[in-house]
Coordinates of C-alpha atoms in Angstrom, one line a residue:
Chain F
M25 CA 184.8 -12.5 107.7
L26 CA 186.3 -14.2 111.1
Q27 CA 189.5 -12.1 110.4
R28 CA 187.3 -8.6 110.0
T29 CA 185.1 -9.2 113.1
S30 CA 187.8 -10.3 115.2
R31 CA 190.2 -7.8 113.8
A32 CA 193.2 -10.6 113.8
R33 CA 194.7 -12.6 111.0
L34 CA 194.7 -16.0 110.6
A35 CA 196.2 -18.1 112.9
D36 CA 198.5 -20.2 110.6
A37 CA 199.7 -19.4 107.1
V38 CA 199.7 -23.6 105.8
S39 CA 196.9 -25.0 107.5
P40 CA 194.0 -22.6 105.7
W41 CA 195.3 -24.2 102.7
F42 CA 195.1 -27.8 103.7
V43 CA 191.8 -27.3 104.8
L44 CA 190.8 -25.3 101.3
I45 CA 192.4 -28.0 99.1
G46 CA 191.3 -30.7 101.8
F47 CA 188.0 -30.1 101.4
N48 CA 187.6 -29.7 97.7
L49 CA 189.6 -33.3 97.3
F50 CA 187.2 -34.5 99.5
C51 CA 184.2 -33.1 97.3
V52 CA 186.0 -34.6 94.3
W53 CA 185.8 -37.9 95.9
A54 CA 182.4 -37.5 96.7
A55 CA 181.5 -36.3 93.3
T56 CA 183.1 -39.4 91.5
G57 CA 181.9 -41.8 94.1
Y58 CA 178.6 -41.1 92.6
V59 CA 179.5 -41.9 89.4
M60 CA 181.7 -44.9 90.0
G61 CA 179.1 -46.5 92.5
Q62 CA 181.4 -46.2 95.5
T63 CA 178.7 -45.1 97.9
Q64 CA 177.1 -46.4 101.0
S65 CA 173.5 -44.9 99.9
K66 CA 173.0 -42.8 102.9
E67 CA 171.4 -39.5 101.9
Y68 CA 173.7 -36.5 102.1
A69 CA 176.3 -39.1 103.5
E70 CA 177.0 -41.1 100.2
P71 CA 181.0 -41.2 100.0
E72 CA 182.7 -44.3 101.7
W73 CA 184.6 -44.5 104.8
Y74 CA 188.1 -43.5 103.4
A75 CA 186.9 -40.1 102.4
D76 CA 184.7 -39.7 105.5
L77 CA 188.2 -40.1 107.6
W78 CA 189.8 -37.8 105.5
L79 CA 187.0 -35.1 106.0
V80 CA 187.7 -35.6 109.9
L81 CA 191.2 -34.8 109.2
V82 CA 190.4 -31.6 107.1
W83 CA 187.2 -30.7 109.9
V84 CA 189.7 -30.6 112.6
T85 CA 192.3 -28.6 111.2
Y86 CA 189.5 -26.1 110.3
F87 CA 188.4 -26.3 113.7
V88 CA 191.8 -25.3 115.1
V89 CA 192.5 -23.0 112.7
Y90 CA 189.2 -21.2 113.6
I91 CA 189.8 -21.2 117.7
R92 CA 193.0 -20.1 117.2
T93 CA 192.4 -16.9 115.2
L94 CA 189.4 -16.5 117.5
A95 CA 191.7 -16.4 120.6
R96 CA 193.8 -13.6 118.8
R97 CA 190.9 -11.5 118.3
A98 CA 191.1 -7.6 119.5
E99 CA 187.5 -7.9 120.1
P100 CA 186.7 -8.7 123.6
H101 CA 183.2 -9.9 122.2
I102 CA 182.8 -12.7 119.8
Y103 CA 180.6 -11.5 117.1
V104 CA 177.2 -13.3 116.6
A105 CA 178.1 -14.4 113.0
N106 CA 180.7 -16.2 114.4
W107 CA 178.4 -18.2 117.1
Y108 CA 176.9 -19.6 113.7
Y109 CA 180.2 -20.5 112.1
M110 CA 181.3 -22.0 115.4
A111 CA 178.0 -24.0 115.6
F112 CA 178.5 -24.9 112.2
I113 CA 182.3 -26.4 112.9
L114 CA 181.0 -28.2 115.7
V115 CA 177.7 -30.0 115.1
V116 CA 178.7 -31.0 111.6
A117 CA 181.6 -33.1 113.1
M118 CA 179.2 -34.2 115.8
L119 CA 176.6 -35.6 112.9
H120 CA 179.3 -36.7 110.4
I121 CA 181.4 -38.8 113.1
V122 CA 178.2 -40.6 114.4
N123 CA 176.3 -41.1 111.3
N124 CA 179.3 -42.6 109.4
L125 CA 180.9 -45.0 111.9
A126 CA 181.3 -47.9 109.6
L127 CA 183.2 -51.1 109.3
P128 CA 185.2 -51.6 106.0
V129 CA 185.0 -54.8 104.5
T130 CA 188.8 -54.9 104.2
W131 CA 191.6 -52.4 104.3
G132 CA 192.2 -52.9 100.7
S133 CA 188.6 -52.1 99.3
G134 CA 186.7 -49.1 99.4
E135 CA 183.4 -51.2 100.8
S136 CA 181.8 -50.8 104.0
F137 CA 178.9 -51.6 106.0
T138 CA 177.7 -49.1 108.4
I139 CA 177.6 -49.9 111.9
W140 CA 173.7 -49.1 112.5
S141 CA 171.1 -51.1 111.1
G142 CA 167.3 -50.8 110.5
V143 CA 165.2 -48.4 112.5
Q144 CA 168.3 -47.3 114.5
D145 CA 170.1 -46.2 111.6
A146 CA 167.0 -44.6 110.0
M147 CA 166.8 -42.6 112.9
I148 CA 170.6 -41.6 113.3
Q149 CA 170.4 -41.1 109.4
W150 CA 167.6 -38.5 109.4
W151 CA 169.1 -36.7 112.9
Y152 CA 172.1 -36.5 110.5
G153 CA 170.4 -35.6 107.4
H154 CA 168.2 -32.8 108.9
N155 CA 170.8 -31.5 110.7
A156 CA 173.0 -31.2 107.7
V157 CA 170.5 -29.0 106.7
A158 CA 170.4 -27.1 109.5
F159 CA 174.1 -26.7 110.2
F160 CA 175.7 -27.7 106.6
L161 CA 173.3 -25.5 104.8
T162 CA 171.5 -22.8 107.4
A163 CA 173.8 -22.2 110.4
G164 CA 177.1 -21.0 108.1
F165 CA 174.8 -19.3 105.7
L166 CA 173.1 -17.4 108.7
G167 CA 176.4 -16.5 109.6
M168 CA 177.3 -14.6 106.2
L169 CA 173.5 -13.2 106.4
Y170 CA 174.6 -11.6 110.1
Y171 CA 177.6 -10.2 108.4
F172 CA 177.2 -9.0 104.8
L173 CA 173.5 -7.7 105.2
P174 CA 174.5 -5.1 108.0
V175 CA 177.6 -4.4 106.0
R176 CA 176.1 -3.4 103.0
A177 CA 173.0 -1.9 103.9
Q178 CA 175.2 0.5 106.4
R179 CA 172.5 -0.6 109.2
P180 CA 173.2 -2.5 112.8
I181 CA 171.5 -5.5 113.3
W182 CA 168.4 -5.1 114.5
S183 CA 168.1 -6.7 117.7
Y184 CA 171.0 -8.2 119.8
R185 CA 168.3 -10.0 122.2
L186 CA 166.7 -11.6 119.1
S187 CA 170.0 -13.0 117.7
I188 CA 170.6 -14.5 121.4
L189 CA 167.3 -16.1 121.2
S190 CA 167.2 -17.3 117.5
F191 CA 170.8 -18.8 117.9
W192 CA 170.0 -21.1 120.7
G193 CA 166.7 -22.1 119.7
I194 CA 167.9 -23.2 116.3
V195 CA 170.8 -25.2 118.1
F196 CA 168.7 -26.6 120.4
F197 CA 165.5 -27.2 118.5
Y198 CA 167.0 -28.7 115.3
M199 CA 168.6 -31.6 116.8
W200 CA 165.1 -33.0 117.5
A201 CA 163.0 -32.6 114.5
G202 CA 165.1 -35.4 112.1
S203 CA 162.4 -38.1 112.9
H204 CA 159.7 -36.1 110.9
H205 CA 161.2 -37.7 107.9
L206 CA 160.0 -41.0 109.3
H207 CA 156.2 -40.6 109.5
Y208 CA 154.1 -43.6 109.7
T209 CA 157.4 -45.9 109.2
A210 CA 158.3 -48.6 111.4
L211 CA 160.1 -45.8 113.9
P212 CA 158.4 -46.3 117.2
Y213 CA 155.5 -43.6 117.3
W214 CA 156.5 -41.3 120.1
V215 CA 159.9 -40.3 118.2
Q216 CA 157.9 -39.4 115.4
T217 CA 155.7 -37.3 117.6
L218 CA 158.6 -35.9 119.2
G219 CA 160.0 -34.8 115.7
M220 CA 156.7 -33.4 115.2
T221 CA 156.7 -31.3 117.6
F222 CA 160.0 -30.0 117.5
S223 CA 159.6 -28.9 113.9
V224 CA 157.0 -26.9 114.7
M225 CA 158.1 -25.0 117.4
L226 CA 161.7 -24.8 115.2
L227 CA 159.6 -22.2 113.4
V228 CA 159.7 -19.5 116.3
P229 CA 163.6 -19.2 116.2
S230 CA 163.6 -19.5 112.3
W231 CA 161.4 -16.8 111.9
A232 CA 163.2 -14.6 114.6
S233 CA 166.3 -14.8 112.3
A234 CA 164.5 -13.8 109.1
G235 CA 162.5 -11.2 110.9
N236 CA 165.7 -9.6 112.4
A237 CA 167.2 -9.9 108.9
I238 CA 164.5 -8.0 107.5
A239 CA 164.0 -5.7 110.3
T240 CA 167.7 -4.6 110.3
L241 CA 166.7 -3.1 106.3
N242 CA 164.4 -0.7 108.0
G243 CA 165.6 2.4 107.0
A244 CA 167.7 1.2 104.2
W245 CA 164.8 -0.1 102.2
H246 CA 165.5 2.7 99.2
K247 CA 169.1 0.7 98.8
V248 CA 167.1 -2.7 98.7
R249 CA 165.5 -1.0 95.9
D250 CA 168.8 0.3 94.2
D251 CA 171.0 -2.1 94.7
A252 CA 170.8 -5.8 93.6
V253 CA 173.4 -7.1 95.9
L254 CA 171.4 -6.0 99.0
R255 CA 168.4 -7.4 97.0
F256 CA 169.8 -10.8 96.8
M257 CA 170.2 -10.7 100.6
F258 CA 166.7 -9.3 101.1
V259 CA 165.4 -12.2 99.1
A260 CA 167.6 -14.8 100.9
A261 CA 165.9 -13.7 104.0
V262 CA 162.6 -13.8 102.5
F263 CA 163.3 -17.6 101.1
Y264 CA 164.5 -18.7 104.5
G265 CA 161.5 -17.6 106.4
L266 CA 158.9 -19.0 103.6
S267 CA 160.9 -22.5 103.7
T268 CA 161.2 -22.8 107.0
F269 CA 157.6 -22.1 107.4
E270 CA 156.7 -24.9 104.5
G271 CA 159.5 -27.3 106.5
S272 CA 157.4 -27.1 109.9
F273 CA 154.3 -27.5 107.9
L274 CA 155.7 -30.5 105.8
A275 CA 156.4 -32.3 109.3
I276 CA 153.3 -32.1 110.6
R277 CA 152.0 -35.7 110.3
P278 CA 148.8 -35.7 108.3
V279 CA 150.3 -33.3 105.8
N280 CA 153.4 -35.9 105.9
S281 CA 151.6 -38.5 104.6
L282 CA 150.4 -36.7 101.3
S283 CA 153.9 -34.9 100.7
H284 CA 156.4 -37.8 101.6
Y285 CA 158.2 -39.5 98.9
T286 CA 156.8 -37.2 96.5
D287 CA 158.6 -34.3 94.7
W288 CA 157.2 -31.8 97.2
T289 CA 160.2 -32.4 99.5
V290 CA 162.4 -32.1 96.3
G291 CA 160.9 -28.7 95.9
H292 CA 161.0 -27.5 99.5
V293 CA 164.8 -28.4 99.7
H294 CA 165.6 -26.3 96.4
S295 CA 163.4 -23.3 97.6
G296 CA 165.8 -23.2 100.6
T297 CA 169.0 -24.3 98.5
L298 CA 168.4 -22.0 95.9
G299 CA 166.1 -19.1 97.4
W300 CA 168.0 -18.9 100.3
V301 CA 171.8 -20.8 100.7
A302 CA 172.4 -19.8 97.0
M303 CA 171.1 -15.9 97.0
I304 CA 172.8 -15.2 100.3
V305 CA 176.2 -16.7 98.7
F306 CA 175.9 -14.6 95.7
G307 CA 175.2 -11.3 98.0
A308 CA 178.3 -12.2 99.7
I309 CA 180.2 -13.0 96.4
Y310 CA 178.8 -9.7 95.2
S311 CA 180.2 -7.7 98.2
M312 CA 183.7 -9.1 98.6
V313 CA 185.0 -9.7 95.3
P314 CA 185.3 -5.9 94.6
K315 CA 186.5 -5.4 97.8
L316 CA 189.3 -8.2 97.7
W317 CA 190.2 -6.9 94.1
G318 CA 190.6 -3.1 95.1
R319 CA 187.6 -1.9 93.3
N320 CA 184.1 0.0 94.1
D321 CA 181.7 -2.4 92.4
M322 CA 182.0 -5.3 89.8
A323 CA 183.4 -4.7 86.4
W324 CA 179.8 -5.5 85.2
P325 CA 176.8 -3.7 87.3
K326 CA 174.0 -4.6 85.0
A327 CA 175.1 -8.2 84.8
V328 CA 174.6 -8.4 88.6
E329 CA 171.2 -6.7 88.2
W330 CA 170.6 -9.9 85.0
H331 CA 171.7 -12.3 87.4
F332 CA 168.9 -11.4 90.2
W333 CA 166.3 -11.5 87.7
L334 CA 167.3 -14.8 86.4
A335 CA 168.3 -16.3 90.0
I336 CA 164.6 -15.2 90.8
A337 CA 162.5 -16.3 87.9
G338 CA 164.3 -19.7 88.0
T339 CA 163.8 -20.5 91.6
L340 CA 160.1 -19.8 91.5
I341 CA 159.8 -21.7 88.3
Y342 CA 161.3 -24.5 89.9
V343 CA 159.6 -24.7 93.0
V344 CA 156.1 -24.0 91.6
S345 CA 156.8 -26.9 88.9
L346 CA 157.6 -29.5 91.8
W347 CA 154.7 -28.3 94.2
N348 CA 152.6 -29.0 91.6
A349 CA 154.4 -32.4 90.6
G350 CA 154.5 -33.2 94.6
I351 CA 150.9 -32.6 95.1
T352 CA 149.6 -34.1 92.0
Q353 CA 151.8 -37.4 93.0
G354 CA 150.7 -37.4 96.3
L355 CA 146.9 -37.2 95.6
M356 CA 147.2 -39.5 92.7
W357 CA 148.8 -42.4 95.0
R358 CA 145.8 -42.2 97.5
A359 CA 142.8 -41.3 94.7
Y360 CA 140.2 -44.2 95.2
D361 CA 137.3 -44.9 92.7
E362 CA 133.7 -45.7 93.6
G363 CA 134.3 -49.1 93.8
G364 CA 137.0 -48.9 96.4
A365 CA 139.7 -49.8 93.9
L366 CA 142.8 -47.5 93.4
S367 CA 142.3 -44.9 90.7
Y368 CA 145.6 -44.9 89.5
S369 CA 148.6 -47.3 88.6
F370 CA 152.2 -46.2 89.8
I371 CA 153.3 -45.5 86.0
E372 CA 150.4 -43.2 85.2
S373 CA 151.6 -41.1 88.0
V374 CA 154.8 -40.7 86.2
E375 CA 153.5 -40.1 83.0
A376 CA 151.8 -37.2 84.7
M377 CA 154.8 -35.8 85.7
L378 CA 156.2 -34.8 82.0
P379 CA 154.9 -31.1 82.2
Y380 CA 156.5 -30.3 85.8
Y381 CA 159.8 -31.9 84.8
A382 CA 160.1 -30.0 81.7
A383 CA 159.2 -26.8 83.7
R384 CA 161.6 -27.7 86.5
T385 CA 164.8 -28.1 83.7
L386 CA 163.9 -24.8 82.4
G387 CA 163.7 -23.0 86.0
G388 CA 167.2 -24.9 86.7
G389 CA 168.7 -23.8 83.5
L390 CA 167.8 -19.8 84.4
F391 CA 169.5 -20.2 87.4
L392 CA 172.5 -21.9 86.3
A393 CA 172.8 -19.3 83.7
G394 CA 172.4 -16.9 86.3
A395 CA 175.2 -18.6 88.0
L396 CA 177.7 -18.5 84.6
L397 CA 177.0 -15.0 84.3
C398 CA 178.4 -14.6 87.8
A399 CA 181.1 -16.4 87.4
L400 CA 181.8 -14.3 84.3
N401 CA 181.6 -11.2 86.0
C402 CA 183.7 -12.3 88.8
R403 CA 186.2 -13.2 86.3
A404 CA 186.2 -9.9 84.5
T405 CA 186.3 -7.9 88.0
M406 CA 189.7 -9.8 89.1
R407 CA 191.2 -8.7 85.7
A408 CA 190.4 -5.1 86.4
A409 CA 191.7 -5.3 89.7
G410 CA 192.3 -1.6 91.4
N411 CA 194.0 -0.3 94.3
R412 CA 191.6 1.0 96.3
V413 CA 191.9 0.7 100.1
D414 CA 189.0 1.0 102.6
E415 CA 189.4 3.2 105.6
A416 CA 188.3 0.0 107.7
D417 CA 191.3 -2.4 106.4
R418 CA 193.7 0.0 108.4
P419 CA 194.4 -1.6 111.8
L420 CA 192.3 0.1 114.4
A421 CA 193.8 1.6 117.7
T422 CA 192.7 -0.8 120.3
Q423 CA 189.9 0.3 122.2
P424 CA 189.1 -0.1 125.8
A425 CA 186.6 -2.9 126.7
E426 CA 183.1 -1.3 127.6
Chain X
M6 CA 170.2 -14.4 131.2
L7 CA 171.4 -11.6 129.2
K8 CA 174.3 -10.6 131.4
L9 CA 175.2 -14.2 131.5
H10 CA 175.4 -14.3 127.6
Y11 CA 177.0 -11.1 127.6
N12 CA 179.4 -12.7 129.6
L13 CA 179.4 -16.3 128.0
E14 CA 180.1 -14.6 124.3
K15 CA 183.6 -13.2 125.5
V16 CA 184.7 -17.2 126.0
S17 CA 184.9 -18.8 123.1
M18 CA 185.9 -22.5 124.7
G19 CA 182.7 -21.6 127.0
L20 CA 180.8 -21.1 124.0
V21 CA 182.4 -23.9 122.3
G22 CA 180.9 -26.3 125.3
A23 CA 177.7 -24.4 125.6
I24 CA 176.8 -25.5 121.8
I25 CA 178.1 -29.0 122.2
A26 CA 176.1 -29.5 125.1
V27 CA 173.0 -27.9 124.0
A28 CA 173.0 -29.6 120.3
S29 CA 173.4 -33.1 122.2
V30 CA 170.4 -33.3 124.2
G31 CA 167.8 -33.6 121.3
G32 CA 169.8 -36.9 119.8
I33 CA 170.6 -38.5 123.0
V34 CA 166.5 -38.6 123.9
E35 CA 165.4 -39.7 120.4
I36 CA 168.4 -42.2 119.6
A37 CA 169.7 -43.7 122.8
P38 CA 166.4 -45.2 123.8
L39 CA 165.9 -46.7 120.6
F40 CA 168.8 -49.4 121.2
T41 CA 167.5 -49.9 125.1
I42 CA 163.8 -50.5 124.6
E43 CA 163.4 -54.0 123.6
E44 CA 160.0 -53.4 121.9
T45 CA 161.6 -51.6 119.2
V46 CA 162.6 -54.3 117.2
E47 CA 161.2 -58.0 117.6
I48 CA 163.3 -60.3 115.7
P49 CA 160.5 -63.3 114.3
D50 CA 161.4 -66.5 114.8
D51 CA 161.2 -67.6 111.2
M52 CA 163.4 -64.5 110.1
R53 CA 166.5 -65.3 107.6
P54 CA 169.7 -63.0 106.7
H55 CA 170.2 -62.9 103.1
T56 CA 172.0 -65.2 101.4
P57 CA 175.1 -64.4 99.7
L58 CA 173.8 -64.1 96.3
E59 CA 171.0 -62.0 97.4
L60 CA 173.6 -59.8 99.5
A61 CA 176.0 -59.3 96.2
G62 CA 172.5 -58.3 94.4
R63 CA 172.0 -55.5 97.5
E64 CA 175.4 -54.3 96.9
I65 CA 174.9 -53.8 93.2
Y66 CA 171.5 -52.1 94.0
I67 CA 173.4 -49.6 96.4
R68 CA 176.2 -49.2 93.6
E69 CA 173.6 -48.4 90.5
G70 CA 171.9 -45.8 92.9
C71 CA 168.6 -47.7 92.8
Y72 CA 167.6 -46.2 96.2
A73 CA 167.7 -43.1 95.1
C74 CA 164.3 -43.5 93.3
H75 CA 162.8 -46.4 94.9
S76 CA 161.9 -46.7 98.8
Q77 CA 162.0 -49.8 100.6
M78 CA 159.4 -48.7 103.4
V79 CA 155.5 -49.2 102.9
R80 CA 153.9 -46.8 105.4
S81 CA 151.0 -47.7 107.6
L82 CA 148.2 -45.7 105.3
A83 CA 145.4 -47.6 103.5
D84 CA 146.2 -46.9 99.7
E85 CA 149.8 -47.9 100.4
L86 CA 148.5 -51.4 101.9
D87 CA 146.1 -51.6 99.0
R88 CA 149.2 -50.8 96.5
Y89 CA 151.9 -52.3 97.9
G90 CA 150.8 -54.9 100.8
P91 CA 151.7 -55.2 104.7
Y92 CA 153.2 -52.0 106.1
S93 CA 157.2 -52.5 106.5
L94 CA 158.0 -53.8 110.4
A95 CA 161.3 -52.8 112.0
A96 CA 162.2 -56.3 112.2
E97 CA 162.3 -56.5 108.2
S98 CA 165.2 -54.7 107.8
A99 CA 166.9 -55.0 111.7
W100 CA 170.1 -57.0 109.5
D101 CA 170.1 -54.3 106.7
H102 CA 173.5 -52.2 107.0
P103 CA 172.5 -49.5 106.4
M104 CA 168.9 -49.5 105.8
L105 CA 167.6 -48.7 102.5
W106 CA 164.3 -47.2 103.5
G107 CA 164.6 -44.1 100.8
S108 CA 162.8 -41.0 100.9
K109 CA 161.9 -40.4 97.4
R110 CA 159.6 -42.2 95.0
T111 CA 160.3 -41.8 91.8
G112 CA 159.5 -45.3 90.9
P113 CA 157.5 -47.3 93.1
D114 CA 158.3 -48.6 96.8
L115 CA 160.2 -52.1 96.4
A116 CA 159.4 -53.4 100.0
R117 CA 157.4 -56.0 99.0
L118 CA 158.3 -56.6 95.4
G119 CA 159.6 -60.1 96.1
E120 CA 158.0 -62.7 94.1
K121 CA 155.5 -60.2 92.4
Y122 CA 156.9 -60.4 89.0
S123 CA 158.8 -63.5 87.0
D124 CA 162.7 -63.5 86.9
A125 CA 162.4 -63.3 83.0
W126 CA 160.5 -59.7 83.7
H127 CA 163.0 -58.4 86.2
V128 CA 165.6 -59.4 83.3
A129 CA 164.2 -57.7 80.6
H130 CA 163.0 -54.7 82.6
L131 CA 166.5 -54.0 83.9
I132 CA 168.2 -54.5 80.5
D133 CA 165.9 -52.3 78.8
P134 CA 162.7 -50.9 81.2
R135 CA 160.8 -49.5 77.8
S136 CA 160.5 -53.1 76.6
V137 CA 158.1 -54.0 79.3
I138 CA 156.5 -50.8 80.3
P139 CA 156.6 -48.4 77.6
V140 CA 156.2 -45.0 79.1
S141 CA 158.8 -45.9 81.8
I142 CA 161.5 -43.1 82.7
M143 CA 163.8 -45.6 84.3
P144 CA 167.3 -46.0 83.1
A145 CA 168.5 -49.1 81.2
Y146 CA 171.1 -51.3 83.1
P147 CA 172.7 -53.3 79.7
W148 CA 175.9 -54.1 81.8
L149 CA 174.6 -56.3 84.1
T150 CA 174.8 -59.1 82.0
R151 CA 178.2 -59.1 83.0
D152 CA 180.1 -61.6 85.2
L153 CA 179.4 -61.4 88.9
D154 CA 182.8 -60.2 91.1
T155 CA 182.5 -62.7 93.9
G156 CA 186.1 -61.5 95.2
L157 CA 184.9 -59.9 98.4
I158 CA 181.6 -62.3 99.4
E159 CA 183.1 -64.1 102.2
D160 CA 184.6 -61.0 103.3
N161 CA 180.9 -59.4 103.2
L162 CA 179.7 -62.0 105.1
A163 CA 182.4 -62.1 107.9
A164 CA 182.0 -58.2 108.2
L165 CA 178.1 -58.4 108.5
A166 CA 178.7 -61.2 111.3
R167 CA 180.9 -58.9 113.2
L168 CA 178.1 -56.7 113.4
G169 CA 175.4 -59.5 114.6
V170 CA 174.2 -60.8 111.8
P171 CA 173.3 -64.3 112.1
Y172 CA 175.8 -65.7 109.6
D173 CA 177.6 -68.5 111.2
D174 CA 181.2 -69.9 110.0
A175 CA 179.7 -72.7 107.6
M176 CA 177.8 -69.8 105.7
I177 CA 180.9 -67.3 105.6
N178 CA 183.5 -70.1 104.6
N179 CA 181.0 -71.6 101.9
A180 CA 180.0 -68.0 100.8
M181 CA 181.3 -68.4 97.1
A182 CA 180.0 -71.8 96.5
D183 CA 176.4 -71.0 98.1
A184 CA 176.4 -67.8 95.4
R185 CA 177.1 -70.0 92.6
A186 CA 174.7 -72.9 93.9
Q187 CA 171.8 -70.6 94.3
S188 CA 171.6 -69.9 90.7
Q189 CA 172.3 -73.4 89.3
P190 CA 169.0 -75.2 90.7
D191 CA 169.9 -78.8 89.2
S192 CA 173.6 -78.9 90.9
D193 CA 174.7 -80.9 93.7
R194 CA 175.2 -78.0 95.8
A195 CA 171.7 -76.2 95.7
D196 CA 170.4 -78.5 98.6
S197 CA 173.5 -77.4 100.8
V198 CA 172.0 -73.7 100.2
R199 CA 168.4 -74.6 101.4
D200 CA 169.9 -76.4 104.2
R201 CA 172.0 -73.1 105.4
Y202 CA 169.3 -70.4 104.5
G203 CA 165.9 -72.6 104.6
E204 CA 163.4 -74.4 102.4
D205 CA 161.5 -71.0 101.0
I206 CA 164.7 -69.3 99.2
A207 CA 164.5 -68.9 95.5
V208 CA 167.0 -71.4 93.9
R209 CA 166.9 -70.9 90.2
A210 CA 168.9 -69.5 87.3
F211 CA 167.6 -66.2 87.6
D212 CA 168.8 -64.7 84.5
G213 CA 167.9 -67.8 82.5
D214 CA 171.4 -69.1 82.1
P215 CA 172.9 -71.5 84.5
S216 CA 176.6 -71.7 83.4
R217 CA 177.2 -68.2 84.1
L218 CA 177.1 -66.1 87.4
T219 CA 176.0 -62.6 86.2
E220 CA 175.3 -59.5 88.3
L221 CA 172.0 -60.1 87.1
D222 CA 171.2 -63.1 89.1
A223 CA 172.5 -61.3 92.1
L224 CA 170.3 -58.3 91.5
V225 CA 167.1 -60.2 90.6
A226 CA 167.6 -63.1 93.5
Y227 CA 168.0 -59.7 95.6
L228 CA 164.8 -58.1 94.3
Q229 CA 162.6 -61.2 94.7
S230 CA 163.6 -61.8 97.9
L231 CA 162.4 -58.4 99.1
G232 CA 159.8 -58.6 101.7
T233 CA 160.0 -62.5 101.8
L234 CA 162.8 -63.1 104.7
T235 CA 159.8 -63.2 107.2
D236 CA 156.2 -64.0 107.1
D237 CA 155.3 -61.7 110.1
A238 CA 154.0 -59.0 108.2
H239 CA 151.9 -60.8 106.3
E240 CA 150.4 -63.1 109.2
M241 CA 149.6 -59.7 111.1
F242 CA 147.0 -59.0 108.5
G243 CA 145.7 -62.6 108.4
E244 CA 147.0 -62.9 104.7
D245 CA 148.6 -65.5 102.9
A246 CA 152.2 -65.3 102.0
Q247 CA 152.0 -65.3 98.2

């Protein structure tokens, strides 16, 4: 995408491979860390210091490749998708470094102590944690949305001004919102209130992005109906709008008193990751794979349709069951009987979860089945590679700047 | 404004600078004051750090991922006070690197767990949760009966001391002996653990067997210490610390 929107080749031949392999190595370390008990226990930042340092190295290389490629661009303007990628790379680096500052116990051991402690640690953790959602799980994927959706729909982005507004809104507002994870805790009240306020304001740039994407489809609705790939992207934008609304809602203090610590939060995160992040990725995969292997379409077009409905059904079942689970937990924990005693013991609220967790497993299973179908479809497409070359793949003559 | 942005998006390093500047504001305004305003955390006079054995238990708590399902932060809401006890104070986790407030209660909050159940209950519950709570969905941790690895215990205290936790040289140098002595109430060294960490600490054979120092000893000692490092929260509510 960077190459296409800049009309320039990647800046280096070796370092992109280092980023690819290095990042995956980090993922392997992180995942095995859970199993082996090598964790610093910070949410979304579990890997220990050696893995964290490695990631910094990979990430800096990533930034250098990115900025050097951008410097070669034949377009005078940097396309909006690339603003988001830039914010993604820069802010994730900022968050990662600050939150993971730690003192290793000895250089020979994997263990370390976070230099932050107590309430400051909690604030830094959720400043990080919430913006891991914002910049790791949103900014990069908005970049995909801003490129693949207009390309697939063959329509220009609806509003340039709205893109500017929502981009800077997201970069600015999100960084304040983390403290809504700490309502009613030992964090000073004014910080909680600031976090809540900015979380609500965040709805403006979030809906501006989602609205911009959906308005771009105006005049192309028949394509949304007929093309499952574009439908994936449309649904992603809708889920993005819905889960950001839910996020702002859950950040309001009294709502949070019910929802916090329950499965509602888990459901909310999954409506974002399954409904928004994964859907836009599927849309991007189905756009890219045939192009890269010189074909007009995926090898099994019908499987794309199947995948779409499996993913939608899976996500909805998953999210709705966890809404019910979370609200049930929240209400059971705070219920009093006439005598003024708590109505339920904790374990009764655990027992009540059985049907919801069963439904959640079913939903997750459907979603996973869809993803497997996608992987098989990609494999089949790669094996049946063609030799189609797009008009646009040929270098364009340089045009004078406007 | 639009013209300004039109030009900004032609300069990649300009965009880099602008993103860093705009993204930094929120963090600076919300985080920096927490380190400078003194009222953020007031350490009570009776506050003690974790003993070496409890600290080893905390490492096991983290290793086994207990924090993923159990929070350690009682919020200031009526039902939580009734269910768990006084709400958590900032000071109580002031020496926790990192804090273990958690974000999900698949199981109950543990901030006020200390001395609520017997050691024998904890041992049975950790080895097989269904033996004491038939419908529990907690995983079993039968391997905790193995010997505790005390190899890093002194280094752990030293590292925390460097980060500002009040462990003195005697505490660091005796860490390994103190860990063992806290689970051997009849040994000569039991009193010196009390001298260093206070009369209120629990000195017991937590897993029921004083001859072996196991991971269960450490984890149960840690669980029994939760919420007992200071009486401040209880005093604020005019309650007697149990």
